[in-house]
PDB file of C-alpha atoms in Angstrom:
ATOM      1  CA  MET A  14     -74.875  29.423 -42.572  1.00  0.00           C
ATOM      2  CA  MET A  15     -72.789  26.257 -42.554  1.00  0.00           C
ATOM      3  CA  ASN A  16     -72.078  24.385 -45.780  1.00  0.00           C
ATOM      4  CA  TYR A  17     -72.619  20.766 -46.345  1.00  0.00           C
ATOM      5  CA  VAL A  18     -70.592  18.581 -48.809  1.00  0.00           C
ATOM      6  CA  THR A  19     -72.133  15.048 -50.064  1.00  0.00           C
ATOM      7  CA  LEU A  20     -70.094  12.319 -49.902  1.00  0.00           C
ATOM      8  CA  ASN A  21     -69.367   9.649 -53.136  1.00  0.00           C
ATOM      9  CA  ASN A  22     -72.449   7.725 -51.021  1.00  0.00           C
ATOM     10  CA  GLY A  23     -75.131  10.454 -50.635  1.00  0.00           C
ATOM     11  CA  VAL A  24     -74.509  10.986 -46.844  1.00  0.00           C
ATOM     12  CA  LYS A  25     -74.492  14.655 -46.088  1.00  0.00           C
ATOM     13  CA  MET A  26     -71.660  16.524 -44.026  1.00  0.00           C
ATOM     14  CA  PRO A  27     -70.989  19.606 -42.601  1.00  0.00           C
ATOM     15  CA  GLN A  28     -67.727  21.262 -44.132  1.00  0.00           C
ATOM     16  CA  GLU A  29     -66.806  22.521 -40.286  1.00  0.00           C
ATOM     17  CA  GLY A  30     -66.206  20.033 -37.249  1.00  0.00           C
ATOM     18  CA  PHE A  31     -64.812  20.294 -33.802  1.00  0.00           C
ATOM     19  CA  GLY A  32     -61.606  18.222 -33.330  1.00  0.00           C
ATOM     20  CA  VAL A  33     -60.817  16.796 -29.926  1.00  0.00           C
ATOM     21  CA  PHE A  34     -57.257  15.784 -30.473  1.00  0.00           C
ATOM     22  CA  GLN A  35     -54.908  16.030 -27.267  1.00  0.00           C
ATOM     23  CA  ILE A  36     -58.099  16.425 -24.897  1.00  0.00           C
ATOM     24  CA  PRO A  37     -57.942  13.122 -22.937  1.00  0.00           C
ATOM     25  CA  ASP A  38     -59.671  14.652 -19.704  1.00  0.00           C
ATOM     26  CA  GLN A  39     -63.150  13.721 -19.674  1.00  0.00           C
ATOM     27  CA  GLU A  40     -64.510  16.316 -18.051  1.00  0.00           C
ATOM     28  CA  VAL A  41     -62.273  19.007 -19.938  1.00  0.00           C
ATOM     29  CA  CYS A  42     -63.511  17.052 -23.210  1.00  0.00           C
ATOM     30  CA  LYS A  43     -67.069  16.786 -22.379  1.00  0.00           C
ATOM     31  CA  ARG A  44     -66.839  20.680 -21.655  1.00  0.00           C
ATOM     32  CA  SER A  45     -64.858  21.495 -24.318  1.00  0.00           C
ATOM     33  CA  VAL A  46     -67.424  19.209 -26.880  1.00  0.00           C
ATOM     34  CA  LEU A  47     -70.671  20.978 -25.310  1.00  0.00           C
ATOM     35  CA  ASP A  48     -69.178  24.503 -25.920  1.00  0.00           C
ATOM     36  CA  ALA A  49     -68.692  23.381 -29.403  1.00  0.00           C
ATOM     37  CA  ILE A  50     -72.576  22.422 -29.652  1.00  0.00           C
ATOM     38  CA  ALA A  51     -73.779  25.645 -28.154  1.00  0.00           C
ATOM     39  CA  SER A  52     -71.628  27.539 -30.640  1.00  0.00           C
ATOM     40  CA  GLY A  53     -72.896  25.714 -33.586  1.00  0.00           C
ATOM     41  CA  TYR A  54     -70.626  22.743 -34.245  1.00  0.00           C
ATOM     42  CA  ARG A  55     -72.316  19.720 -35.422  1.00  0.00           C
ATOM     43  CA  LEU A  56     -69.368  17.278 -36.913  1.00  0.00           C
ATOM     44  CA  ILE A  57     -67.429  16.060 -33.891  1.00  0.00           C
ATOM     45  CA  ASP A  58     -64.253  14.293 -34.744  1.00  0.00           C
ATOM     46  CA  THR A  59     -62.767  12.256 -32.233  1.00  0.00           C
ATOM     47  CA  ALA A  60     -60.740   8.725 -32.487  1.00  0.00           C
ATOM     48  CA  ALA A  61     -60.158   5.524 -30.705  1.00  0.00           C
ATOM     49  CA  ALA A  62     -56.675   6.551 -29.805  1.00  0.00           C
ATOM     50  CA  TYR A  63     -57.780  10.163 -28.546  1.00  0.00           C
ATOM     51  CA  MET A  64     -58.827   8.416 -25.321  1.00  0.00           C
ATOM     52  CA  ASN A  65     -62.273  10.432 -25.121  1.00  0.00           C
ATOM     53  CA  GLU A  66     -64.903   9.087 -27.031  1.00  0.00           C
ATOM     54  CA  LYS A  67     -66.895   8.579 -23.731  1.00  0.00           C
ATOM     55  CA  ALA A  68     -66.709  11.895 -22.815  1.00  0.00           C
ATOM     56  CA  VAL A  69     -67.792  12.798 -26.773  1.00  0.00           C
ATOM     57  CA  GLY A  70     -70.674  10.543 -26.210  1.00  0.00           C
ATOM     58  CA  ALA A  71     -71.795  11.887 -22.869  1.00  0.00           C
ATOM     59  CA  ALA A  72     -71.703  15.296 -24.182  1.00  0.00           C
ATOM     60  CA  ILE A  73     -74.046  14.737 -27.384  1.00  0.00           C
ATOM     61  CA  ARG A  74     -76.429  12.811 -24.703  1.00  0.00           C
ATOM     62  CA  GLU A  75     -76.056  15.751 -22.222  1.00  0.00           C
ATOM     63  CA  CYS A  76     -76.578  18.857 -24.784  1.00  0.00           C
ATOM     64  CA  GLY A  77     -80.339  17.879 -25.256  1.00  0.00           C
ATOM     65  CA  LEU A  78     -80.161  17.881 -29.308  1.00  0.00           C
ATOM     66  CA  PRO A  79     -81.479  14.692 -31.281  1.00  0.00           C
ATOM     67  CA  ARG A  80     -78.604  12.174 -32.303  1.00  0.00           C
ATOM     68  CA  LYS A  81     -79.604  12.552 -35.873  1.00  0.00           C
ATOM     69  CA  GLU A  82     -78.554  16.487 -35.326  1.00  0.00           C
ATOM     70  CA  PHE A  83     -74.528  15.006 -34.922  1.00  0.00           C
ATOM     71  CA  PHE A  84     -72.594  13.737 -37.693  1.00  0.00           C
ATOM     72  CA  ILE A  85     -69.920  11.633 -35.356  1.00  0.00           C
ATOM     73  CA  THR A  86     -66.276  10.710 -36.604  1.00  0.00           C
ATOM     74  CA  THR A  87     -63.940   8.522 -34.889  1.00  0.00           C
ATOM     75  CA  LYS A  88     -60.951   6.100 -35.870  1.00  0.00           C
ATOM     76  CA  LEU A  89     -59.335   2.536 -36.057  1.00  0.00           C
ATOM     77  CA  TRP A  90     -56.087   2.948 -34.155  1.00  0.00           C
ATOM     78  CA  VAL A  91     -53.196   0.770 -35.640  1.00  0.00           C
ATOM     79  CA  GLN A  92     -52.987  -1.624 -33.160  1.00  0.00           C
ATOM     80  CA  ASP A  93     -56.384  -2.895 -34.264  1.00  0.00           C
ATOM     81  CA  ALA A  94     -55.551  -2.720 -38.161  1.00  0.00           C
ATOM     82  CA  SER A  95     -56.671  -6.289 -39.116  1.00  0.00           C
ATOM     83  CA  TYR A  96     -60.048  -7.720 -39.850  1.00  0.00           C
ATOM     84  CA  GLU A  97     -60.934  -9.619 -36.697  1.00  0.00           C
ATOM     85  CA  ALA A  98     -58.975  -6.809 -34.283  1.00  0.00           C
ATOM     86  CA  ALA A  99     -61.095  -4.149 -36.487  1.00  0.00           C
ATOM     87  CA  ARG A 100     -64.372  -5.758 -36.106  1.00  0.00           C
ATOM     88  CA  LYS A 101     -63.985  -5.779 -32.155  1.00  0.00           C
ATOM     89  CA  ALA A 102     -62.685  -2.110 -32.419  1.00  0.00           C
ATOM     90  CA  ILE A 103     -65.599  -0.705 -34.144  1.00  0.00           C
ATOM     91  CA  ARG A 104     -68.134  -2.484 -31.336  1.00  0.00           C
ATOM     92  CA  THR A 105     -65.875  -1.092 -28.789  1.00  0.00           C
ATOM     93  CA  SER A 106     -65.978   2.808 -30.251  1.00  0.00           C
ATOM     94  CA  LEU A 107     -69.769   2.261 -30.504  1.00  0.00           C
ATOM     95  CA  ASP A 108     -70.129   1.109 -26.779  1.00  0.00           C
ATOM     96  CA  LYS A 109     -67.727   4.018 -25.837  1.00  0.00           C
ATOM     97  CA  LEU A 110     -70.189   6.558 -27.771  1.00  0.00           C
ATOM     98  CA  GLY A 111     -73.136   5.070 -26.796  1.00  0.00           C
ATOM     99  CA  THR A 112     -74.507   5.180 -29.956  1.00  0.00           C
ATOM    100  CA  GLU A 113     -76.156   2.823 -32.331  1.00  0.00           C
ATOM    101  CA  TYR A 114     -74.088   3.845 -35.470  1.00  0.00           C
ATOM    102  CA  ILE A 115     -71.280   6.057 -36.130  1.00  0.00           C
ATOM    103  CA  ASP A 116     -71.449   8.985 -39.006  1.00  0.00           C
ATOM    104  CA  LEU A 117     -67.682   7.927 -40.313  1.00  0.00           C
ATOM    105  CA  TYR A 118     -65.259   5.583 -39.389  1.00  0.00           C
ATOM    106  CA  LEU A 119     -61.724   6.256 -40.298  1.00  0.00           C
ATOM    107  CA  LEU A 120     -58.623   4.289 -40.518  1.00  0.00           C
ATOM    108  CA  HIS A 121     -56.253   6.275 -38.597  1.00  0.00           C
ATOM    109  CA  GLN A 122     -53.187   5.508 -40.302  1.00  0.00           C
ATOM    110  CA  PRO A 123     -52.341   3.531 -43.458  1.00  0.00           C
ATOM    111  CA  VAL A 124     -50.345   1.018 -41.364  1.00  0.00           C
ATOM    112  CA  GLY A 125     -50.561  -2.590 -40.257  1.00  0.00           C
ATOM    113  CA  ASP A 126     -53.063  -4.769 -41.874  1.00  0.00           C
ATOM    114  CA  VAL A 127     -54.974  -2.088 -44.067  1.00  0.00           C
ATOM    115  CA  ILE A 128     -56.858  -3.988 -45.998  1.00  0.00           C
ATOM    116  CA  GLY A 129     -57.920  -6.469 -43.526  1.00  0.00           C
ATOM    117  CA  ALA A 130     -59.008  -3.688 -41.486  1.00  0.00           C
ATOM    118  CA  TYR A 131     -60.738  -1.897 -44.435  1.00  0.00           C
ATOM    119  CA  ARG A 132     -63.006  -5.269 -45.000  1.00  0.00           C
ATOM    120  CA  ALA A 133     -64.411  -5.233 -41.733  1.00  0.00           C
ATOM    121  CA  MET A 134     -65.270  -1.543 -41.933  1.00  0.00           C
ATOM    122  CA  GLU A 135     -66.902  -2.488 -45.323  1.00  0.00           C
ATOM    123  CA  GLU A 136     -68.746  -5.554 -43.146  1.00  0.00           C
ATOM    124  CA  ALA A 137     -70.027  -2.689 -40.900  1.00  0.00           C
ATOM    125  CA  TYR A 138     -70.945  -0.091 -43.587  1.00  0.00           C
ATOM    126  CA  ARG A 139     -72.999  -2.809 -45.243  1.00  0.00           C
ATOM    127  CA  GLU A 140     -74.406  -3.910 -41.518  1.00  0.00           C
ATOM    128  CA  GLY A 141     -75.793  -0.365 -41.129  1.00  0.00           C
ATOM    129  CA  ARG A 142     -73.314   0.432 -37.766  1.00  0.00           C
ATOM    130  CA  LEU A 143     -71.047   2.815 -40.181  1.00  0.00           C
ATOM    131  CA  ARG A 144     -72.827   5.373 -42.464  1.00  0.00           C
ATOM    132  CA  ALA A 145     -69.830   6.240 -44.102  1.00  0.00           C
ATOM    133  CA  ILE A 146     -66.012   4.839 -44.098  1.00  0.00           C
ATOM    134  CA  GLY A 147     -62.748   6.492 -45.079  1.00  0.00           C
ATOM    135  CA  VAL A 148     -58.942   6.758 -44.572  1.00  0.00           C
ATOM    136  CA  CYS A 149     -56.738   8.908 -43.187  1.00  0.00           C
ATOM    137  CA  ASN A 150     -53.061  10.587 -44.151  1.00  0.00           C
ATOM    138  CA  CYS A 151     -53.210   8.714 -47.094  1.00  0.00           C
ATOM    139  CA  TYR A 152     -50.644  10.557 -49.516  1.00  0.00           C
ATOM    140  CA  PRO A 153     -51.939  10.231 -52.947  1.00  0.00           C
ATOM    141  CA  GLU A 154     -50.065   6.938 -53.948  1.00  0.00           C
ATOM    142  CA  VAL A 155     -51.391   5.080 -50.826  1.00  0.00           C
ATOM    143  CA  LEU A 156     -54.529   6.176 -51.679  1.00  0.00           C
ATOM    144  CA  THR A 157     -54.962   5.205 -55.045  1.00  0.00           C
ATOM    145  CA  ASP A 158     -53.782   2.079 -53.794  1.00  0.00           C
ATOM    146  CA  ILE A 159     -56.740   1.410 -51.311  1.00  0.00           C
ATOM    147  CA  CYS A 160     -59.230   2.613 -54.130  1.00  0.00           C
ATOM    148  CA  GLU A 161     -57.742   0.216 -56.433  1.00  0.00           C
ATOM    149  CA  THR A 162     -57.941  -2.637 -53.928  1.00  0.00           C
ATOM    150  CA  VAL A 163     -61.045  -2.435 -51.823  1.00  0.00           C
ATOM    151  CA  ASP A 164     -64.988  -2.734 -52.731  1.00  0.00           C
ATOM    152  CA  VAL A 165     -66.289   0.540 -50.926  1.00  0.00           C
ATOM    153  CA  ILE A 166     -64.190   3.614 -51.969  1.00  0.00           C
ATOM    154  CA  PRO A 167     -63.133   5.713 -49.169  1.00  0.00           C
ATOM    155  CA  ALA A 168     -65.686   8.234 -48.319  1.00  0.00           C
ATOM    156  CA  VAL A 169     -62.863  10.763 -46.845  1.00  0.00           C
ATOM    157  CA  ASP A 170     -59.110  11.054 -46.700  1.00  0.00           C
ATOM    158  CA  GLN A 171     -58.330  13.184 -43.375  1.00  0.00           C
ATOM    159  CA  VAL A 172     -55.002  14.504 -43.889  1.00  0.00           C
ATOM    160  CA  GLU A 173     -53.104  17.602 -42.807  1.00  0.00           C
ATOM    161  CA  LEU A 174     -54.096  20.415 -44.774  1.00  0.00           C
ATOM    162  CA  HIS A 175     -53.301  24.218 -44.457  1.00  0.00           C
ATOM    163  CA  PRO A 176     -51.746  27.315 -46.411  1.00  0.00           C
ATOM    164  CA  PHE A 177     -48.278  25.710 -45.753  1.00  0.00           C
ATOM    165  CA  PHE A 178     -48.887  22.065 -46.965  1.00  0.00           C
ATOM    166  CA  GLN A 179     -51.328  22.343 -49.267  1.00  0.00           C
ATOM    167  CA  GLN A 180     -51.181  19.041 -51.327  1.00  0.00           C
ATOM    168  CA  THR A 181     -52.627  20.333 -54.571  1.00  0.00           C
ATOM    169  CA  LYS A 182     -51.392  16.600 -55.870  1.00  0.00           C
ATOM    170  CA  ALA A 183     -53.776  14.777 -53.001  1.00  0.00           C
ATOM    171  CA  LEU A 184     -56.678  16.711 -53.452  1.00  0.00           C
ATOM    172  CA  GLU A 185     -56.644  15.862 -57.241  1.00  0.00           C
ATOM    173  CA  VAL A 186     -56.320  12.377 -56.599  1.00  0.00           C
ATOM    174  CA  MET A 187     -59.025  12.369 -54.302  1.00  0.00           C
ATOM    175  CA  GLU A 188     -61.385  14.238 -56.835  1.00  0.00           C
ATOM    176  CA  LYS A 189     -60.607  11.391 -59.349  1.00  0.00           C
ATOM    177  CA  TYR A 190     -61.968   8.684 -57.003  1.00  0.00           C
ATOM    178  CA  GLY A 191     -64.607  10.463 -55.316  1.00  0.00           C
ATOM    179  CA  VAL A 192     -62.932  10.940 -51.921  1.00  0.00           C
ATOM    180  CA  ARG A 193     -63.683  14.101 -50.106  1.00  0.00           C
ATOM    181  CA  PRO A 194     -60.485  15.789 -48.956  1.00  0.00           C
ATOM    182  CA  GLU A 195     -60.951  16.619 -44.849  1.00  0.00           C
ATOM    183  CA  ALA A 196     -58.069  19.141 -42.950  1.00  0.00           C
ATOM    184  CA  TRP A 197     -56.387  17.942 -39.711  1.00  0.00           C
ATOM    185  CA  GLY A 198     -54.236  20.636 -38.496  1.00  0.00           C
ATOM    186  CA  PRO A 199     -55.749  23.154 -40.614  1.00  0.00           C
ATOM    187  CA  LEU A 200     -54.366  26.122 -38.556  1.00  0.00           C
ATOM    188  CA  ALA A 201     -50.972  24.554 -38.800  1.00  0.00           C
ATOM    189  CA  GLU A 202     -51.227  23.497 -34.716  1.00  0.00           C
ATOM    190  CA  GLY A 203     -50.035  27.130 -34.576  1.00  0.00           C
ATOM    191  CA  LYS A 204     -46.676  26.754 -36.521  1.00  0.00           C
ATOM    192  CA  HIS A 205     -45.486  29.215 -39.074  1.00  0.00           C
ATOM    193  CA  GLY A 206     -46.753  32.283 -36.839  1.00  0.00           C
ATOM    194  CA  ILE A 207     -50.092  31.089 -38.720  1.00  0.00           C
ATOM    195  CA  PHE A 208     -52.137  33.367 -36.132  1.00  0.00           C
ATOM    196  CA  THR A 209     -50.205  36.638 -37.213  1.00  0.00           C
ATOM    197  CA  HIS A 210     -48.981  35.319 -40.256  1.00  0.00           C
ATOM    198  CA  PRO A 211     -49.123  39.194 -42.558  1.00  0.00           C
ATOM    199  CA  VAL A 212     -50.189  37.616 -45.900  1.00  0.00           C
ATOM    200  CA  LEU A 213     -53.035  35.729 -43.704  1.00  0.00           C
ATOM    201  CA  ALA A 214     -53.560  38.500 -41.595  1.00  0.00           C
ATOM    202  CA  GLY A 215     -53.588  41.185 -44.552  1.00  0.00           C
ATOM    203  CA  ILE A 216     -56.527  39.598 -46.419  1.00  0.00           C
ATOM    204  CA  GLY A 217     -58.434  38.730 -43.588  1.00  0.00           C
ATOM    205  CA  GLU A 218     -57.928  42.606 -42.520  1.00  0.00           C
ATOM    206  CA  LYS A 219     -60.006  43.412 -45.317  1.00  0.00           C
ATOM    207  CA  TYR A 220     -63.312  41.338 -44.584  1.00  0.00           C
ATOM    208  CA  GLY A 221     -62.598  42.062 -40.712  1.00  0.00           C
ATOM    209  CA  LYS A 222     -61.490  38.493 -40.124  1.00  0.00           C
ATOM    210  CA  SER A 223     -58.508  37.048 -38.590  1.00  0.00           C
ATOM    211  CA  ALA A 224     -55.758  35.338 -40.014  1.00  0.00           C
ATOM    212  CA  ALA A 225     -57.035  31.904 -38.356  1.00  0.00           C
ATOM    213  CA  GLN A 226     -60.505  32.426 -40.116  1.00  0.00           C
ATOM    214  CA  THR A 227     -58.886  33.216 -43.573  1.00  0.00           C
ATOM    215  CA  ALA A 228     -56.662  30.302 -43.340  1.00  0.00           C
ATOM    216  CA  LEU A 229     -59.875  28.567 -42.778  1.00  0.00           C
ATOM    217  CA  ARG A 230     -62.001  29.990 -45.675  1.00  0.00           C
ATOM    218  CA  TRP A 231     -59.303  29.321 -47.837  1.00  0.00           C
ATOM    219  CA  ASN A 232     -59.667  25.674 -46.844  1.00  0.00           C
ATOM    220  CA  VAL A 233     -63.234  25.552 -47.436  1.00  0.00           C
ATOM    221  CA  GLN A 234     -63.296  27.567 -50.624  1.00  0.00           C
ATOM    222  CA  ARG A 235     -61.176  24.477 -52.242  1.00  0.00           C
ATOM    223  CA  GLY A 236     -63.810  22.040 -51.090  1.00  0.00           C
ATOM    224  CA  VAL A 237     -62.057  20.959 -48.214  1.00  0.00           C
ATOM    225  CA  THR A 238     -64.012  20.357 -44.682  1.00  0.00           C
ATOM    226  CA  VAL A 239     -62.140  21.708 -41.725  1.00  0.00           C
ATOM    227  CA  ILE A 240     -62.028  20.363 -38.293  1.00  0.00           C
ATOM    228  CA  PRO A 241     -60.304  23.339 -36.000  1.00  0.00           C
ATOM    229  CA  LYS A 242     -59.540  22.018 -32.263  1.00  0.00           C
ATOM    230  CA  SER A 243     -59.565  24.500 -28.982  1.00  0.00           C
ATOM    231  CA  THR A 244     -60.744  24.126 -25.494  1.00  0.00           C
ATOM    232  CA  HIS A 245     -61.771  27.807 -25.297  1.00  0.00           C
ATOM    233  CA  ARG A 246     -65.246  29.049 -26.190  1.00  0.00           C
ATOM    234  CA  GLU A 247     -64.246  32.330 -27.787  1.00  0.00           C
ATOM    235  CA  ARG A 248     -61.738  30.466 -30.352  1.00  0.00           C
ATOM    236  CA  MET A 249     -64.771  27.923 -30.767  1.00  0.00           C
ATOM    237  CA  GLU A 250     -66.876  30.756 -32.164  1.00  0.00           C
ATOM    238  CA  GLN A 251     -64.387  32.825 -33.793  1.00  0.00           C
ATOM    239  CA  ASN A 252     -63.178  29.543 -35.596  1.00  0.00           C
ATOM    240  CA  ILE A 253     -66.862  28.603 -36.966  1.00  0.00           C
ATOM    241  CA  ASP A 254     -67.534  32.053 -38.006  1.00  0.00           C
ATOM    242  CA  ILE A 255     -66.370  31.971 -41.593  1.00  0.00           C
ATOM    243  CA  TRP A 256     -69.191  31.629 -43.566  1.00  0.00           C
ATOM    244  CA  ASP A 257     -70.435  35.165 -44.202  1.00  0.00           C
ATOM    245  CA  PHE A 258     -67.583  36.226 -46.358  1.00  0.00           C
ATOM    246  CA  GLU A 259     -65.510  34.538 -49.172  1.00  0.00           C
ATOM    247  CA  LEU A 260     -61.845  35.401 -50.609  1.00  0.00           C
ATOM    248  CA  SER A 261     -61.337  36.947 -53.922  1.00  0.00           C
ATOM    249  CA  GLY A 262     -59.589  34.659 -56.852  1.00  0.00           C
ATOM    250  CA  GLU A 263     -56.314  37.027 -55.860  1.00  0.00           C
ATOM    251  CA  ASP A 264     -56.900  36.223 -52.116  1.00  0.00           C
ATOM    252  CA  MET A 265     -56.552  32.248 -52.980  1.00  0.00           C
ATOM    253  CA  GLU A 266     -53.609  33.121 -54.934  1.00  0.00           C
ATOM    254  CA  ALA A 267     -51.716  35.067 -52.285  1.00  0.00           C
ATOM    255  CA  ILE A 268     -52.359  32.026 -49.799  1.00  0.00           C
ATOM    256  CA  ALA A 269     -51.138  29.539 -52.361  1.00  0.00           C
ATOM    257  CA  ASP A 270     -47.427  31.200 -52.586  1.00  0.00           C
ATOM    258  CA  LEU A 271     -47.097  30.087 -49.100  1.00  0.00           C
ATOM    259  CA  ASP A 272     -46.929  26.343 -49.647  1.00  0.00           C
ATOM    260  CA  ILE A 273     -43.913  25.012 -48.389  1.00  0.00           C
ATOM    261  CA  GLY A 274     -44.582  21.129 -50.037  1.00  0.00           C
ATOM    262  CA  HIS A 275     -43.980  19.519 -47.236  1.00  0.00           C
ATOM    263  CA  SER A 276     -45.287  18.806 -43.673  1.00  0.00           C
ATOM    264  CA  GLU A 277     -43.571  20.117 -40.847  1.00  0.00           C
ATOM    265  CA  ILE A 278     -45.438  17.814 -38.359  1.00  0.00           C
ATOM    266  CA  VAL A 279     -45.124  14.292 -38.796  1.00  0.00           C
ATOM    267  CA  ASN A 280     -43.224  12.493 -41.639  1.00  0.00           C
ATOM    268  CA  HIS A 281     -44.661   9.168 -42.793  1.00  0.00           C
ATOM    269  CA  TYR A 282     -41.837   8.280 -44.593  1.00  0.00           C
ATOM    270  CA  ASP A 283     -39.820   8.117 -41.815  1.00  0.00           C
ATOM    271  CA  PRO A 284     -39.412   4.471 -40.697  1.00  0.00           C
ATOM    272  CA  ALA A 285     -38.744   5.732 -37.339  1.00  0.00           C
ATOM    273  CA  PHE A 286     -42.237   7.019 -37.010  1.00  0.00           C
ATOM    274  CA  ILE A 287     -44.051   4.427 -38.603  1.00  0.00           C
ATOM    275  CA  LYS A 288     -41.837   1.976 -35.961  1.00  0.00           C
ATOM    276  CA  MET A 289     -43.755   4.646 -33.111  1.00  0.00           C
ATOM    277  CA  LEU A 290     -47.081   4.055 -34.491  1.00  0.00           C
ATOM    278  CA  HIS A 291     -46.750   0.544 -34.182  1.00  0.00           C
ATOM    279  CA  GLY A 292     -45.519   0.692 -30.997  1.00  0.00           C
ATOM    280  CA  VAL A 293     -48.368   3.177 -29.387  1.00  0.00           C
ATOM    281  CA  LYS A 294     -50.939   0.583 -27.317  1.00  0.00           C
ATOM    282  CA  ILE A 295     -54.336   1.925 -26.668  1.00  0.00           C
ATOM    283  CA  HIS A 296     -55.516  -0.765 -24.803  1.00  0.00           C
ATOM    284  CA  ASP A 297     -54.197  -4.623 -23.817  1.00  0.00           C
TER     285      ASP A 297
END
């Protein structure tokens, strides 16, 4: 049975969802989302920069389930990180998704005119077009600054969280401000041999689960929402099959020891990376 978490504004969010990062092909994305829905996923996580909001919206309309069954997340790209541009980007995402409201709208990167963009998000939230708003990729000092500046505290901070980059300090800051942690890359994008890692596989074996299922279960037991991605139906079904077992305290401690304390996927402290983000244009 899927667990739900309650955001700081009372909105309930599934604790596991389906991500569509790196599935720009519209037909492949639509099929994948339909497969995910059939597998039991109700949280669908997309972004303007993924170039597949239309496919996500099409799948949700075609699946036959009512809109209220779903929790749709999308994100504001760096190019639109200003007040006026964000106002327009929110309307564009609503149009592409073909929905009257978005359940969770996130600032994709804490880059550019972050506060100006967030003010537009707050406005759309008050108007009811966004049920909840939040941020992504905010390390503790950045999240603290945003929370101390804005009127509506972010409901979610979506960051890289997996056994090899556990971000304990970030989770502490999120808890302090009532921000829910959500993991992108909960399977470390396949790095560190995660699918066959001896510690994860060994723990999983005790429960009849895979290393990947163990990694996902570890995160949800920490209170983290996870959004694994796959275009394969079998893998989707395995990823959501994590709600019938519980890791012991000893298991959790063994996985805690895997933390290397930094990302090997992205480096937000690298000036070249930040410049690259500014250079990615998703529209004219």
